[in-house]
Coordinates of C-alpha atoms and ligand atoms in Angstrom, one line a residue:
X187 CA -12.3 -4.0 46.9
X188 CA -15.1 -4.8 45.3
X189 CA -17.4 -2.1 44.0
X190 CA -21.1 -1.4 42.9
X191 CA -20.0 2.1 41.7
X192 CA -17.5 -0.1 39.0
X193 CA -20.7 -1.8 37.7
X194 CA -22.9 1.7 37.5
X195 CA -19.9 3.8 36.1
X196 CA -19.0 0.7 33.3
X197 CA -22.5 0.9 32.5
X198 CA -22.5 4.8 31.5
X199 CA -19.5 4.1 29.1
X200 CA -18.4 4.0 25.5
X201 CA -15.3 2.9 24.0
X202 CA -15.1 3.0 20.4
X203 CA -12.8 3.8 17.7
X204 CA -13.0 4.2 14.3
X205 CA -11.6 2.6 11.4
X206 CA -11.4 4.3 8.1
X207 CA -9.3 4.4 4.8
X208 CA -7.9 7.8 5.1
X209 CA -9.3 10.7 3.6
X210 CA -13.0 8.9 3.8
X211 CA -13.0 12.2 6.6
X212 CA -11.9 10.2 10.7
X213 CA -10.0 12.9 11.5
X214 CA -12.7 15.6 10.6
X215 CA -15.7 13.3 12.0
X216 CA -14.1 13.3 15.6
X217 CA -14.0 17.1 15.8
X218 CA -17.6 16.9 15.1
X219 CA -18.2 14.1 17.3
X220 CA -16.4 16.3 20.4
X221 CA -18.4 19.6 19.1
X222 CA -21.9 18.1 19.6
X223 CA -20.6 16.5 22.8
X224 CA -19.6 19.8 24.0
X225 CA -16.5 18.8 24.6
X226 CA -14.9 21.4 21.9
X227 CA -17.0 25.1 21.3
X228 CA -15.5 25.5 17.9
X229 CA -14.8 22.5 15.2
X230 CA -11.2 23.1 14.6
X231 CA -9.9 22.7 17.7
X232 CA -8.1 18.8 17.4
X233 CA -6.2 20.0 13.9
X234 CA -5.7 23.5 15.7
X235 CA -3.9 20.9 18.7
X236 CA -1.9 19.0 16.3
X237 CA 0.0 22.2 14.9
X238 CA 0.5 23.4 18.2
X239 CA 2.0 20.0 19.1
X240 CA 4.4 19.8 15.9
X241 CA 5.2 23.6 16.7
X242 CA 6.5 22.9 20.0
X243 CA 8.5 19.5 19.0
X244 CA 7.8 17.5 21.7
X245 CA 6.7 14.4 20.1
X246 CA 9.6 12.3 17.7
X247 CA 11.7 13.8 15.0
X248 CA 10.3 11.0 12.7
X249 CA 6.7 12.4 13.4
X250 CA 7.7 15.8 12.4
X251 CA 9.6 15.3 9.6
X252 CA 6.8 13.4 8.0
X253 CA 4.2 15.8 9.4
X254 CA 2.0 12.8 10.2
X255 CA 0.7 11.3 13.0
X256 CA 2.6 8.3 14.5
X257 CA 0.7 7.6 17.6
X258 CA -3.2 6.6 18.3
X259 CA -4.6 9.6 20.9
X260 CA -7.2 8.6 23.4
X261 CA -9.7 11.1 23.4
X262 CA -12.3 11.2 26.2
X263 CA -16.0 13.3 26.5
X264 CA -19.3 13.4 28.3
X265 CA -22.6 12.9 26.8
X266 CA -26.1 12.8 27.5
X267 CA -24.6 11.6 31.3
X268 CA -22.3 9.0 29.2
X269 CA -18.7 8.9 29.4
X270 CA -17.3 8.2 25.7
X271 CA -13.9 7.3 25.1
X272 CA -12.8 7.2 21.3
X273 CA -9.5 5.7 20.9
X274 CA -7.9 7.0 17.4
X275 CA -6.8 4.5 15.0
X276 CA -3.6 6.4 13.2
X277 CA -4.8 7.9 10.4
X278 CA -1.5 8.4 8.1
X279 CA -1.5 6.5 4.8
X280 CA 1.0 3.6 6.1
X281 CA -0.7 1.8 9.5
X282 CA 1.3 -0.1 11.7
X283 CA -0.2 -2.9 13.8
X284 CA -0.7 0.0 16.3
X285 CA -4.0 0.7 14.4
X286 CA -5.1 -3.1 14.3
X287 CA -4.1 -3.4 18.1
X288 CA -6.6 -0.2 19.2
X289 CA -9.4 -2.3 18.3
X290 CA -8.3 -5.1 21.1
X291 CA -8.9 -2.1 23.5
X292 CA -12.5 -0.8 21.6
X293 CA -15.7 -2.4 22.6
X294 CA -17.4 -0.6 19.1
X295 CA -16.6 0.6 16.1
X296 CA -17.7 3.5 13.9
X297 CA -16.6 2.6 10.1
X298 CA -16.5 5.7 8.2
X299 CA -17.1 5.3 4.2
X300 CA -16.7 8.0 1.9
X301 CA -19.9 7.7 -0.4
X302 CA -18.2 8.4 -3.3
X303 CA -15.5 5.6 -2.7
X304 CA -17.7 3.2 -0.4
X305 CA -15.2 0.5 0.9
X306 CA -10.9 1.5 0.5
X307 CA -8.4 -1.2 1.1
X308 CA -7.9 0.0 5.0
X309 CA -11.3 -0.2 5.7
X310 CA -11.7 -3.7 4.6
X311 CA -8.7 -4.7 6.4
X312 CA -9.7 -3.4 9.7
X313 CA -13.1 -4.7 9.4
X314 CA -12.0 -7.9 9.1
X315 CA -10.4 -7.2 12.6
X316 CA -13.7 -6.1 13.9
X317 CA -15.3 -9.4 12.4
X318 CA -13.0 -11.6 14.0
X319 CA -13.6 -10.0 17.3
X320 CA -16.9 -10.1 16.4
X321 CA -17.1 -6.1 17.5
X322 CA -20.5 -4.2 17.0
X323 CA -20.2 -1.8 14.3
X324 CA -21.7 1.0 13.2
X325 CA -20.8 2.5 9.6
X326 CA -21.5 6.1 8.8
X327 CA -21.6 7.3 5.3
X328 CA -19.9 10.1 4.5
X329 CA -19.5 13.0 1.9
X330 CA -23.2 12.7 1.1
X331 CA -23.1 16.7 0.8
X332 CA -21.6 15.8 -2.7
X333 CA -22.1 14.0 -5.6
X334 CA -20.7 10.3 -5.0
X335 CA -22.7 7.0 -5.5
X336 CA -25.8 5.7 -4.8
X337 CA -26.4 5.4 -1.2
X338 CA -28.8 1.9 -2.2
X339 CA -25.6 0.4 -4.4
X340 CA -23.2 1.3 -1.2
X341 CA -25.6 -1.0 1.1
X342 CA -25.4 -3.9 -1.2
X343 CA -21.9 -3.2 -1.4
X344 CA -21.3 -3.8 2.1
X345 CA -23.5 -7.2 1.9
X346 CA -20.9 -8.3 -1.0
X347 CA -17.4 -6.9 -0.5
X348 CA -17.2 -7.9 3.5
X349 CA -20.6 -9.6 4.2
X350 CA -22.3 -6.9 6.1
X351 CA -26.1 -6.2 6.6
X352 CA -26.3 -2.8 7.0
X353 CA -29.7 -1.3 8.4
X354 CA -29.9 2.4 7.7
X355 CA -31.3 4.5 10.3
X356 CA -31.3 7.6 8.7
X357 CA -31.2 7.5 4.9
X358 CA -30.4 11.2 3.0
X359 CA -32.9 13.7 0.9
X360 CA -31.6 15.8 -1.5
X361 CA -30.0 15.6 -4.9
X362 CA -26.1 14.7 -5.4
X363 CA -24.5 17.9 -4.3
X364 CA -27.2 19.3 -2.6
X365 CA -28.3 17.4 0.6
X366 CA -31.2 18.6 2.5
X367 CA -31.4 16.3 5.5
X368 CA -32.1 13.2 6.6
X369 CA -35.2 11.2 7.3
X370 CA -35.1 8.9 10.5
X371 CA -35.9 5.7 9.8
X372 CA -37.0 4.9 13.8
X373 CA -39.3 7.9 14.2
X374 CA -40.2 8.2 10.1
X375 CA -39.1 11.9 10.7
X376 CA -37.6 14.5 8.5
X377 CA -34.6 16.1 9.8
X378 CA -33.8 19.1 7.9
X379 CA -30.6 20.7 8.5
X380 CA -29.2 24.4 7.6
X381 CA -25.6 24.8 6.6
X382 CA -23.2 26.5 9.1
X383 CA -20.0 28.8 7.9
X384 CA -17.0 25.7 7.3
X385 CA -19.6 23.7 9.8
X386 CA -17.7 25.2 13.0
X387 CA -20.9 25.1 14.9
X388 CA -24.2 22.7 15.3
X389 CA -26.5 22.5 12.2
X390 CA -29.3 23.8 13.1
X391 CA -31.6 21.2 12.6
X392 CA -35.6 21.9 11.6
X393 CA -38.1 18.6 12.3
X394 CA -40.2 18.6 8.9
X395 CA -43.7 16.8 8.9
X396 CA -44.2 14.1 5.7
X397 CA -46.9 16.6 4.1
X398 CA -45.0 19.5 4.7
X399 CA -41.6 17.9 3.3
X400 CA -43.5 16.2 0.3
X401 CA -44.5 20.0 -0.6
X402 CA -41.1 21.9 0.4
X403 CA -38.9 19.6 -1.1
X404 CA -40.2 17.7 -3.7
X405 CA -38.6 15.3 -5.8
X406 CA -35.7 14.7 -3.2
X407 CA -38.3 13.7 -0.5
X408 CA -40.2 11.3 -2.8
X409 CA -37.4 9.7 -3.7
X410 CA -35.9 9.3 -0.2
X411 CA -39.5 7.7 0.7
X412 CA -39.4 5.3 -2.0
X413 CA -36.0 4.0 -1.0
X414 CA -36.8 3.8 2.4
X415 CA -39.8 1.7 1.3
X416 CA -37.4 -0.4 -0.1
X417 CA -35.6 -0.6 2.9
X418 CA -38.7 -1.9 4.7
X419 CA -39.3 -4.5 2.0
X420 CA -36.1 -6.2 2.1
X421 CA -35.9 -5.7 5.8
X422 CA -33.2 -3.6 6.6
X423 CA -34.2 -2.5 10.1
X424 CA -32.4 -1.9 13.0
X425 CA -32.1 -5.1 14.4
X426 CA -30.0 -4.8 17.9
X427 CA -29.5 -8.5 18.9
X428 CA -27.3 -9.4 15.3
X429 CA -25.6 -5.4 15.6
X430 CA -24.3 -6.9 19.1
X431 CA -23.1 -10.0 17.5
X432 CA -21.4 -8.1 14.9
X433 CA -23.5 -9.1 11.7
X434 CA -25.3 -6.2 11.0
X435 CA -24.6 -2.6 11.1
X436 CA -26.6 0.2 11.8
X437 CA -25.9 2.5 9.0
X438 CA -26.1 6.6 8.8
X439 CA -25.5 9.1 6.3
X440 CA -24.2 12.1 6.5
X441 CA -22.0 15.1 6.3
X442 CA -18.8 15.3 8.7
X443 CA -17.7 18.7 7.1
X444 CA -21.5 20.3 7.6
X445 CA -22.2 18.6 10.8
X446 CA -25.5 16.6 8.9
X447 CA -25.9 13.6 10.4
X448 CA -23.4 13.8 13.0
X449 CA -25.9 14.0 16.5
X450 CA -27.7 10.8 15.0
X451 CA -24.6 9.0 14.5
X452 CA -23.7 10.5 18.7
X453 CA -26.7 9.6 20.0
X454 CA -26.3 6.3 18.2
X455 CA -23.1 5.3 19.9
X456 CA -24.8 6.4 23.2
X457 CA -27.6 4.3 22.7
X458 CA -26.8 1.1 20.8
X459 CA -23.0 0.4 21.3
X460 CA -22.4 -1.6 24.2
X461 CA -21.1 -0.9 27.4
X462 CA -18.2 -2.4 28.5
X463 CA -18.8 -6.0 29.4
X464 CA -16.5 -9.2 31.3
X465 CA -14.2 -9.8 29.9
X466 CA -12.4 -13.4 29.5
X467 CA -9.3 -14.3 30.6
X468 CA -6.7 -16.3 28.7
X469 CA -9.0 -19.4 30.2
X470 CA -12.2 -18.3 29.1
X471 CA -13.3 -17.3 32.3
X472 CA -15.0 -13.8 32.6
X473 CA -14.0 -11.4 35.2
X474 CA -16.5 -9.5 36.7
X475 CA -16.5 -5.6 36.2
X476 CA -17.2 -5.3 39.8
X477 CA -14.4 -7.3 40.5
X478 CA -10.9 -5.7 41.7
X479 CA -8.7 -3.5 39.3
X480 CA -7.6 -5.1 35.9
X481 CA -6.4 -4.5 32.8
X482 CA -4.1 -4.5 29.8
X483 CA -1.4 -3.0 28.0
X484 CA -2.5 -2.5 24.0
X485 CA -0.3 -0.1 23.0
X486 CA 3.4 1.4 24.2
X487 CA 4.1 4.7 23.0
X488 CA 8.0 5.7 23.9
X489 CA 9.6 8.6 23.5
X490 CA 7.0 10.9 24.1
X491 CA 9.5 13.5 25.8
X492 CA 12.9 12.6 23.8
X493 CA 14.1 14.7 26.9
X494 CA 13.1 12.0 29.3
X495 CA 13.1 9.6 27.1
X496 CA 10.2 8.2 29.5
X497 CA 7.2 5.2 27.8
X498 CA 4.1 5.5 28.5
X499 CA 1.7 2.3 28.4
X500 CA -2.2 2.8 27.6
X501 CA -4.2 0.4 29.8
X502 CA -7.6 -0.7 28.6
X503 CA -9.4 -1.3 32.1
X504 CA -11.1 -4.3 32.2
X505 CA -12.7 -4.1 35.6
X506 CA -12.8 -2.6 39.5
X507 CA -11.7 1.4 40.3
X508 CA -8.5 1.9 39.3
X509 CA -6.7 5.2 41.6
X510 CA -3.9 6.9 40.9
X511 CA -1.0 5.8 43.5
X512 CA -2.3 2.2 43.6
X513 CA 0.4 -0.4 43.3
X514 CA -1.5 -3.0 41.0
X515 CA 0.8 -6.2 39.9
X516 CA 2.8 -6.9 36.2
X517 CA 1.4 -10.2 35.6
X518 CA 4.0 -11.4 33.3
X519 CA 6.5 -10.3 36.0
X520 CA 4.6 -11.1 38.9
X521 CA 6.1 -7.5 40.2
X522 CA 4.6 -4.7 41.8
X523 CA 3.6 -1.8 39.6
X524 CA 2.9 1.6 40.8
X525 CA 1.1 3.9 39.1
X526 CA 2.1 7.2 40.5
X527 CA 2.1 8.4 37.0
X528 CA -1.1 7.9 35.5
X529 CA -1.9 10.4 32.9
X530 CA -5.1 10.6 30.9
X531 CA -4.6 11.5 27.2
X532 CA -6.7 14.3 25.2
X533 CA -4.8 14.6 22.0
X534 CA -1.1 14.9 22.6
X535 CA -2.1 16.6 25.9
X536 CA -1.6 14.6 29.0
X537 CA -3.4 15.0 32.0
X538 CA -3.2 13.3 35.5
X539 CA -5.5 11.0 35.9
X540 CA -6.6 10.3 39.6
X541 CA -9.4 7.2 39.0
X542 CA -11.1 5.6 36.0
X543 CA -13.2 2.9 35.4
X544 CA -14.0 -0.3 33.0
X545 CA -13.6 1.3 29.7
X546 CA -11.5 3.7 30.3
X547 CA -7.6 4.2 28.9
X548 CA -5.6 5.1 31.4
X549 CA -2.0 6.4 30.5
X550 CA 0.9 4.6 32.8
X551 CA 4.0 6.8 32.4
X552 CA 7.4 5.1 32.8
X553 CA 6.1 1.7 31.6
X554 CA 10.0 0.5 31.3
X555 CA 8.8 -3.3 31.9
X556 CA 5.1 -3.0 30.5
X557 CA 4.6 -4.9 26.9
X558 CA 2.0 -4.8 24.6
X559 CA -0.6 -7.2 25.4
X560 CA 0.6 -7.8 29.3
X561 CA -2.1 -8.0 32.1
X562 CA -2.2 -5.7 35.2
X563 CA -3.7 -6.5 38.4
X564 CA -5.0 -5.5 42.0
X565 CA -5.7 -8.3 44.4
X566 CA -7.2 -11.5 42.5
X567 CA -4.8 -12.5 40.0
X568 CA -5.7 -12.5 36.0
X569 CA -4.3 -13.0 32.8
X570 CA -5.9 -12.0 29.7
X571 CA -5.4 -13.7 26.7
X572 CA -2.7 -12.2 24.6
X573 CA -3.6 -9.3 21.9
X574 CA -3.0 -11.7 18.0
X575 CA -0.4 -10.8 16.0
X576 CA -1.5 -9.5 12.4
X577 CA -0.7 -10.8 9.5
X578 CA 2.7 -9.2 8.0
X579 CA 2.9 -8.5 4.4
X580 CA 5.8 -6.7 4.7
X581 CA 9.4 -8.4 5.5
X582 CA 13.1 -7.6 5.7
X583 CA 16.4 -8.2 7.3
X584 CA 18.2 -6.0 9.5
X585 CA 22.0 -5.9 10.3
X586 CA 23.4 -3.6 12.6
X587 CA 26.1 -1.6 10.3
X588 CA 28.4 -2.0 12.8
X589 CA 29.5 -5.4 14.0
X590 CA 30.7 -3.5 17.7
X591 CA 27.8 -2.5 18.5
X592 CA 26.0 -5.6 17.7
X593 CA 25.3 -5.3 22.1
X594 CA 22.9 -2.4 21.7
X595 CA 21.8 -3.9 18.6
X596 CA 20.8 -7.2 20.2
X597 CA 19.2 -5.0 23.0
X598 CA 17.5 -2.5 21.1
X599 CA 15.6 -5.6 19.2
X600 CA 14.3 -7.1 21.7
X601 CA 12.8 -3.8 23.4
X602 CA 11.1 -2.7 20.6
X603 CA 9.8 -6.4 19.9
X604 CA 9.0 -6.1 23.1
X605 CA 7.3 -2.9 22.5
X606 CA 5.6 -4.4 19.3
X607 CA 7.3 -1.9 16.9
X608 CA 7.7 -4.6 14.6
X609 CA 7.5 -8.5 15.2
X610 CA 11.0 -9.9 14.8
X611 CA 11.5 -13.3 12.8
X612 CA 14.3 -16.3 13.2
X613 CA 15.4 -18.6 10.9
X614 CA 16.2 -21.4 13.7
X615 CA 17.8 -23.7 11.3
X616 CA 20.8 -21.0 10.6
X617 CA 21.0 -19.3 13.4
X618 CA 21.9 -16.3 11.9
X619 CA 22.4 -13.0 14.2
X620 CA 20.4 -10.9 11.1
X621 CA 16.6 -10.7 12.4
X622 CA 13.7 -11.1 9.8
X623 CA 11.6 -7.7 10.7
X624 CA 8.1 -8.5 10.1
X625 CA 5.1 -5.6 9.8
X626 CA 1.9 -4.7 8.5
X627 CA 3.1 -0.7 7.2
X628 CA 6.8 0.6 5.8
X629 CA 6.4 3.1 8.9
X630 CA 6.9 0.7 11.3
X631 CA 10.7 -0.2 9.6
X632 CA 11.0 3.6 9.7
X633 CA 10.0 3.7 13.3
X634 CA 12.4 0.8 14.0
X635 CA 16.0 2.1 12.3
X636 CA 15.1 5.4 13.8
X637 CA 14.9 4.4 17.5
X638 CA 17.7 2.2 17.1
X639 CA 20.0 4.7 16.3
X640 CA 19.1 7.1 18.2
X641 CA 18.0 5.1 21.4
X642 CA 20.3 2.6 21.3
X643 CA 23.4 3.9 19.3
X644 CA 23.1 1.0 16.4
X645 CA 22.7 2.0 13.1
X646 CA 21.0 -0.4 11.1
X647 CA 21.1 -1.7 7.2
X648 CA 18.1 -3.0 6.3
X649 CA 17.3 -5.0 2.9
X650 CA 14.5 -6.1 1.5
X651 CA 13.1 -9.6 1.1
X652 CA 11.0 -11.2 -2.0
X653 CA 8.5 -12.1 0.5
X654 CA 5.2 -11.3 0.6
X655 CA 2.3 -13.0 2.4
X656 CA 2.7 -15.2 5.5
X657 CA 0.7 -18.3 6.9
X658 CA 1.0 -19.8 10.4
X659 CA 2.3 -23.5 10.2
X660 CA 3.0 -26.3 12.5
X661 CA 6.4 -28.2 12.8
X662 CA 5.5 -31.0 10.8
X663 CA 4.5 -29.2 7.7
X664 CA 7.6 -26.6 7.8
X665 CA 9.8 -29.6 7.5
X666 CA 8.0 -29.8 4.1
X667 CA 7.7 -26.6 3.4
X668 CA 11.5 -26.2 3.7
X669 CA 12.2 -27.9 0.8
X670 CA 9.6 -26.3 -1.4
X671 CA 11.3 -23.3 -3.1
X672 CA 10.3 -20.0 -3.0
X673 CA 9.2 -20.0 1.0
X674 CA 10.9 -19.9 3.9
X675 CA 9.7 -20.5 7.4
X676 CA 11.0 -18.7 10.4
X677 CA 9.7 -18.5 14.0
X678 CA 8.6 -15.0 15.6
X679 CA 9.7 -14.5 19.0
X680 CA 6.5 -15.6 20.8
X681 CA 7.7 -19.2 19.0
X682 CA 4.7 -19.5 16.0
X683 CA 6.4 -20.5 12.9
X684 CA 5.4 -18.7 10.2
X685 CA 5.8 -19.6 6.3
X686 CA 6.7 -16.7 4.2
X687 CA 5.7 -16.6 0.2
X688 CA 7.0 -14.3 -2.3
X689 CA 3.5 -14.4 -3.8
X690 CA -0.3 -15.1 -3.4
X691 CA -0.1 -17.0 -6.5
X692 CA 3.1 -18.8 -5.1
X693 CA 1.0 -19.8 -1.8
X694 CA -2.1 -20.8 -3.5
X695 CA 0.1 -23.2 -5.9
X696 CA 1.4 -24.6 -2.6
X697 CA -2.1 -24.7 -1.0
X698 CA -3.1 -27.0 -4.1
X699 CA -1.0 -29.1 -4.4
X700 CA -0.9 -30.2 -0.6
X701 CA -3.7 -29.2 0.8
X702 CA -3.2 -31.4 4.1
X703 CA -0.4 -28.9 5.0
X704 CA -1.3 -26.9 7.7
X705 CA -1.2 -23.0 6.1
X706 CA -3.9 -21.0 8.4
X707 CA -4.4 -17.6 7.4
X708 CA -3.3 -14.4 10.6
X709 CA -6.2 -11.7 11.6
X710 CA -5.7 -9.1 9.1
X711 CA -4.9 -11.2 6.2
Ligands
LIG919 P1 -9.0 11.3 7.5 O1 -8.8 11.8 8.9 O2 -10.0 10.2 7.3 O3 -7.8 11.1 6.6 O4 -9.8 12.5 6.7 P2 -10.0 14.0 7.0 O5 -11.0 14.2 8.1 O6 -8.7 14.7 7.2 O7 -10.7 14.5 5.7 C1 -10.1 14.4 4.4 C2 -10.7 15.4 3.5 O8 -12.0 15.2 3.3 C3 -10.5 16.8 4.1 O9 -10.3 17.7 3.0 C4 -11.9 17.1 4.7 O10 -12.2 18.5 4.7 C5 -12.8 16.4 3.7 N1 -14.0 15.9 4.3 C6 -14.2 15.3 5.4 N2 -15.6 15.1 5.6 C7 -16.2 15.6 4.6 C8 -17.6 15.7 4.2 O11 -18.5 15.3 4.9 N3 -17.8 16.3 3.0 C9 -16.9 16.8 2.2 N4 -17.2 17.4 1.1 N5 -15.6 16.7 2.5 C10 -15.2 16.2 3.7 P3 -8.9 18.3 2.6 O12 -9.2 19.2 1.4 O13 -8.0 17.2 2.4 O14 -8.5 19.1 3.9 P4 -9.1 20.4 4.5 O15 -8.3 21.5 3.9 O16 -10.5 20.5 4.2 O17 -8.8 20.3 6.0

């Protein structure tokens, strides 16, 4: 079933997320995002959804009692004729490997600064993501409605922290704590914008001639010239073919909470972030969009409805028209899959779904056999290469607390590996029956005692490990390695053996002093 619709509707979408530190203002940027989309009439509307959600308890108990999010939300709008699909990185302060898988799905990223902070721990970690999937971003400066830092020392900051050309496109006018608008690089326009009550509805924005701007605002406008002269002299231009390949990134300033800035950064994504494209399979070979249905799993969300205790699995689509009702294949399995229940996703809301296209996330409900990272198919069999493991930082071991129900503990392991809760860790040389948990985020331990007990029925004792930082090794070098004190090398279920350090310093002591040991460093790290 091959299609020319699959290449034309591929062609009209979007799929970014966006990676943040929290607070640097995702959660508020997205409503703004959907408000000049249309696709809300009033910001307020997504944090208005998640109090209705919490209200009326349907997602898990862990999620409520922490009041934070757990799960990444697919949220998807038209635009100027485009179909945009933003898939939500979690935003709570303690990410699971959830938030680095998203970006496996995303063909873009938006990386949102706060310009008083400029680049948090979180961000730089999921850049790095970005970077190794060498994923066009663009970076969008927030906060500039108040005082923060020089907009100037945040560019260079970005060249030295993470190695980042960034290119402004719009660059901001106005004093700290009182910004005006912005001028457009591209057009050498000044976009002045007026202040809306809490920014619920467009700016209304006023275009602003140089002479007249020069006059109206003074010393703010000259200023913004100046540095935008600068701009030009060091070259900092929009330069589309290196944004593609990752290495530099269109930059725009702005205001999420007064809407400055926002359409620019819209129109942006629109008009420079890449539509989907072929993707390769685990061979290197690309698949055609036009080619039948595929796709694959990059997140597992259970529990959605503790009353049916159903899972649903989000699908990236790769290529070909995917319909509801189709029975596709579970290439791991090699089983039919049918897909009766497809459910798009808009916040915790779930719709049905009847057809959706490269790009596009498509909810599969009752996912029982579907795995993080496994490849659906119609017709001409695929396999995509598997989504990488990230690097854990955090380790420990987990009992079940009671040795009789050391079945359902056994069982409820291996689902929620499965799953990609957590990544679970051997030590082959003992054999012990007490699995190393390995993750990126406490939450995900949290996530993993919680479902055990009340999933499967085993309670679970966890303790902490001195270990810190892990490397992938090869059998050879953990021979050595496991007579060096102070590491320990276990092998994670998808059978990479992975050396485990109770310190940086530890490791790089170890790195010195045999530096023919194989020790490479995990996406994330
Ligand atoms: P997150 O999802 O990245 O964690 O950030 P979120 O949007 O929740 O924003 C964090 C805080 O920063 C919020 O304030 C939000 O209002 C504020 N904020 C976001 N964008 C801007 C901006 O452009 N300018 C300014 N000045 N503030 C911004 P809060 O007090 O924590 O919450 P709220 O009571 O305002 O909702």
């Amino acid at each position: 079933m091959s299609s020319v619709p699959a290449l034309a509707e591929a062609a009209r979408r979007r799929t970014f997320a966006i990676i943040s530190h929290p607070d640097a203002g995702k959660t508020t940027l997205t409503e703004k995002l959907l408000l000049y989309a249309g696709a809300v009439a009033e910001a307020g509307a997504v944090k208005a959804r998640a109090g209705r959600r919490r209200a009326t308890s349907d997602w898990m108990e862990l999620e409520q009692q922490r009041g934070i999010s757990i799960t990444s939300t697919v949220l998807q709008f038209g635009y100027r004729g485009h179909v945009v699909n933003l898939l939500d990185t979690p935003g709570h302060r303690d990410f699971s490997e959830d938030t680095y898988r998203v970006l496996a799905a995303a063909d873009a990223a938006v990386m949102v600064l706060d310009a008083a902070k400029g680049i948090e721990t979180q961000t730089r970690k999921l850049f790095e993501v970005c970077r190794a999937r060498r994923l066009p971003t663009l970076t969008f400066l927030n906060k500039c409605d108040r005082p923060g830092r020089e907009p100037l020392e945040l560019v260079d900051e970005l060249q030295d922290q993470i190695d980042l050309r960034a290119t402004p496109l719009t660059w901001p006018v106005g004093i700290p704590g009182d910004l005006r608008g912005v001028i457009d690089r591209r057009h050498g326009a000044f976009v002045r914008y007026t202040r809306t009550a809490r920014g619920a509805v467009a700016a209304p924005e006023e275009l602003v001639e140089a002479a007249r701007a020069e006059a109206e605002e003074g010393d703010a406008w000259r200023r913004a010239t100046e540095e935008c002269n600068l701009l030009d002299a060091v070259g900092a231009n929009l330069d589309v073919k290196s944004f593609l390949a990752g290495e530099t990134s269109p930059l725009f300033v702005g205001s999420a909470l007064t809407n400055f800035g926002v359409r620019h950064l819209l129109d942006a994504i629109v008009d420079l972030a890449p539509p989907p494209a072929p993707r390769n399979d685990a061979d290197g070979i690309a698949r055609g969009l036009d080619e039948p249905f595929s796709g694959f799993v990059f997140k597992v969300q259970a529990n959605m409805d503790p009353a049916h205790r159903d899972r649903v699995a989000f699908v990236r689509i790769c290529s070909g028209h995917f319909e509801r009702g189709m029975t596709v294949t579970h290439e791991p399995s090699g089983r039919p899959f049918a897909t009766k229940y497809a459910t798009s996703v808009f916040g915790a809301e779930r719709d049905t779904i009847d057809e959706a296209w490269p790009g596009d996330v498509v909810g599969l409900v009752n996912a029982a056999d579907l795995g993080v990272g496994d490849t659906l198919f119609a017709e001409a069999p695929v396999t995509y290469p598997p989504i990488p493991r990230f690097a854990p930082e955090l380790f420990a071991v987990a009992r079940a607390r009671d040795s009789s129900r050391s079945k359902q503990f056994r069982r409820g392991v291996e689902q929620l590996e499965q799953e990609g809760v957590v990544q679970v860790l051997r030590d082959e040389e003992v054999g012990d029956p007490a699995p190393i948990l390995a993750g990126v985020g406490q939450m995900q331990f949290e996530v993993f005692v919680h479902r055990l007990e009340h999933e499967f029925g085993a309670g679970v004792e966890l303790t902490s490990t001195p270990y810190r930082v892990a490397r992938r090794t090869d059998s050879q070098t953990a021979a050595r390695l496991r007579s060096t004190s102070g590491v320990r090398v276990l092998t994670r279920t998808d059978g990479v053996l992975l050396a485990l350090f109770e310190s940086p310093n530890w490791l790089a002591r170890v790195e010195a002093d045999h530096p023919e040991w194989t020790l490479d460093r995990l996406v994330g790290d």
